[in-house]
Short mmCIF file of C-alpha atoms in Angstrom, two decimals:
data_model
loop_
_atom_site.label_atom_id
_atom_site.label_comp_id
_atom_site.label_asym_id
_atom_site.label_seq_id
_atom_site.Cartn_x
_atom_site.Cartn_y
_atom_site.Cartn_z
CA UNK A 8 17.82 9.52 -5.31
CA UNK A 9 16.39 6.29 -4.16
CA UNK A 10 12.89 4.65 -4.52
CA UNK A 11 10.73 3.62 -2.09
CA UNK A 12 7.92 1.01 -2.21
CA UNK A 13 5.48 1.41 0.10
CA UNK A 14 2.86 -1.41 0.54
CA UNK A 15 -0.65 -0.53 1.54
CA UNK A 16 -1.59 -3.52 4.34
CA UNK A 17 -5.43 -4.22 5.33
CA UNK A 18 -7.15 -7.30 6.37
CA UNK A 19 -9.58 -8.09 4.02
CA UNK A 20 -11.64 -10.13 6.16
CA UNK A 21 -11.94 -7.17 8.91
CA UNK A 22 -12.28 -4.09 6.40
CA UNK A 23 -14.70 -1.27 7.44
CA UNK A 24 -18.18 -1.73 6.13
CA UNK A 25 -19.56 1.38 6.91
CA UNK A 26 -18.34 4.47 4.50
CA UNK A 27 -15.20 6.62 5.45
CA UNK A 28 -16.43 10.55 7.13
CA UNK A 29 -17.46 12.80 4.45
CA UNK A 30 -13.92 14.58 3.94
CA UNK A 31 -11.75 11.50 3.58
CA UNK A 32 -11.48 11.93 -0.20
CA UNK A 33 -10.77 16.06 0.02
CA UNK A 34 -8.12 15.07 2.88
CA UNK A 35 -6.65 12.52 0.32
CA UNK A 36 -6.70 14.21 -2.77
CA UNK A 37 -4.97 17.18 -0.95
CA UNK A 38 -2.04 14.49 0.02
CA UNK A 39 -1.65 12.79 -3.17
CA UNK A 40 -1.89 16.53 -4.62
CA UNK A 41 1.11 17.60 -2.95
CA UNK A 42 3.12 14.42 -2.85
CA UNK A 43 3.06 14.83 -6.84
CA UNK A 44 3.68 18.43 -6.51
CA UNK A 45 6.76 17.96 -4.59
CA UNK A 46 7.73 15.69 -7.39
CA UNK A 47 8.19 12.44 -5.19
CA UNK A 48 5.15 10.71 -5.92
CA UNK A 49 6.32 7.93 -9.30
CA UNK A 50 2.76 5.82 -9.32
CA UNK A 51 0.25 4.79 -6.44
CA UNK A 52 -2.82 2.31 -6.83
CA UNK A 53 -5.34 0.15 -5.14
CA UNK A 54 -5.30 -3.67 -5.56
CA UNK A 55 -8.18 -6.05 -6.20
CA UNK A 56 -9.51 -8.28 -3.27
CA UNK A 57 -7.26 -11.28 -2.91
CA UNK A 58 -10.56 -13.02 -4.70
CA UNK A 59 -9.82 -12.31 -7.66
CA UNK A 60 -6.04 -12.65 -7.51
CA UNK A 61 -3.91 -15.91 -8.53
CA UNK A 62 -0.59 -16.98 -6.84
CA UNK A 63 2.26 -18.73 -8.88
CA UNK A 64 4.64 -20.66 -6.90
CA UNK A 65 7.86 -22.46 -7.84
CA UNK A 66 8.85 -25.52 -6.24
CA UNK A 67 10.74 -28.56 -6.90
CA UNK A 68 10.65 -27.53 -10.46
CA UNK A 69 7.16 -27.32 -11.39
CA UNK A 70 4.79 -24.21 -10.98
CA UNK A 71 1.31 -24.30 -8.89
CA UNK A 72 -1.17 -22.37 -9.55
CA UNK A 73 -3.65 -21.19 -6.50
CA UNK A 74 -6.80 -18.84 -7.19
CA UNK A 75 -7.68 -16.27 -4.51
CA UNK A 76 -9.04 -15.95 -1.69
CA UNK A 77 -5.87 -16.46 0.35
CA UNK A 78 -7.52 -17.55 3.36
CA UNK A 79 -4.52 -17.58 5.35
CA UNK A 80 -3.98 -14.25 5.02
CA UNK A 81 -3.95 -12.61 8.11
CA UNK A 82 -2.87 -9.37 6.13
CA UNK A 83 -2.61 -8.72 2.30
CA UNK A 84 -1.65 -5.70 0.25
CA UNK A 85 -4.15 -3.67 -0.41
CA UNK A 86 -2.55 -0.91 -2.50
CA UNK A 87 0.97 0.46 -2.72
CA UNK A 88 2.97 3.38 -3.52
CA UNK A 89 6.20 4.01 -5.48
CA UNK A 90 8.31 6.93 -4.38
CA UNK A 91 11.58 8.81 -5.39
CA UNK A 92 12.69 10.24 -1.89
CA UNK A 93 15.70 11.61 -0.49
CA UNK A 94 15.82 8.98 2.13
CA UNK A 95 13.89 6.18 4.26
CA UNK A 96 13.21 8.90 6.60
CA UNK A 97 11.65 11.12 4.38
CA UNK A 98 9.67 7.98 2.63
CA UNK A 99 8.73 7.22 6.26
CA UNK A 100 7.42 10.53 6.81
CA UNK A 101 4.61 10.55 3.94
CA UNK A 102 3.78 6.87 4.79
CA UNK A 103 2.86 8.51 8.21
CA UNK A 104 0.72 11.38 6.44
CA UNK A 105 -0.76 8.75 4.40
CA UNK A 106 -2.06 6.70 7.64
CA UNK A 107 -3.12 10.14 9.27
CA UNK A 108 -5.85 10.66 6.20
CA UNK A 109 -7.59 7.24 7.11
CA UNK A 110 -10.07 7.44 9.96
CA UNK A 111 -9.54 6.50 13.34
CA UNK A 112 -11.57 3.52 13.82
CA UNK A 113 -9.86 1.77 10.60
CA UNK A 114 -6.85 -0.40 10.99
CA UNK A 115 -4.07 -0.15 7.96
CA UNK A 116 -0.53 -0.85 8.20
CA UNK A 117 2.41 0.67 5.49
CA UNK A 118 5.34 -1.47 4.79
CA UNK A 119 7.96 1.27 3.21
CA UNK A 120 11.08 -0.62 1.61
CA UNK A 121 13.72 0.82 -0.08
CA UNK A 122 14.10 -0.50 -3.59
CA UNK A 123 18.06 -2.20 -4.58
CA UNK A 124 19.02 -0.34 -7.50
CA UNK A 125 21.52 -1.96 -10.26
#
């Protein structure tokens, strides 16, 4: 059965400052609840601000070495998800249930990508 990454997208410079509705964590816990239940959740976590991140590049043969923030980051991953799912459609349909948790008023965007195998 194949895995599925799915990448949690915010923008850091435009997150929500006020405190999700009172229910957000019972309506989340329920989801990641049954996800694992249904045995298709593998591991799930929430990233560090791009702050506090470093990004290693190759090029011409030498590695560079940028600290955080990425400034130019429109969009950055905020969190992911790995998941063993019978297909993209099936991985597409809990990114969906994911997004449906959040409030309405915040903006996040999923990237779900299957991962190659062997």
């Amino acid at each position: 059965m194949p895995r599925f990454l799915t990448m949690v997208r915010i923008d850091e410079r435009n997150a929500p400052t006020e405190a999700p509705d009172p229910d957000f964590d019972a309506r989340m816990g329920a989801l990641f609840e049954e996800i694992s239940k249904a045995g298709v959740m593998l591991d799930t976590a929430g990233l560090t601000p791009t702050s506090e991140g470093t990004r290693i590049t190759w090029s011409d043969g030498k590695l560079g070495y940028t600290d955080g923030p990425f400034t130019e980051s429109k969009e950055v991953v905020g969190g992911y998800s790995l998941t063993r799912c019978e297909n993209k459609a099936e991985a597409l349909e809990w990114a969906k249930r994911f997004l449906e948790v959040h409030p309405k008023n915040w903006t996040v965007t999923v990237e779900v990508r299957e991962i190659v195998e062997g």
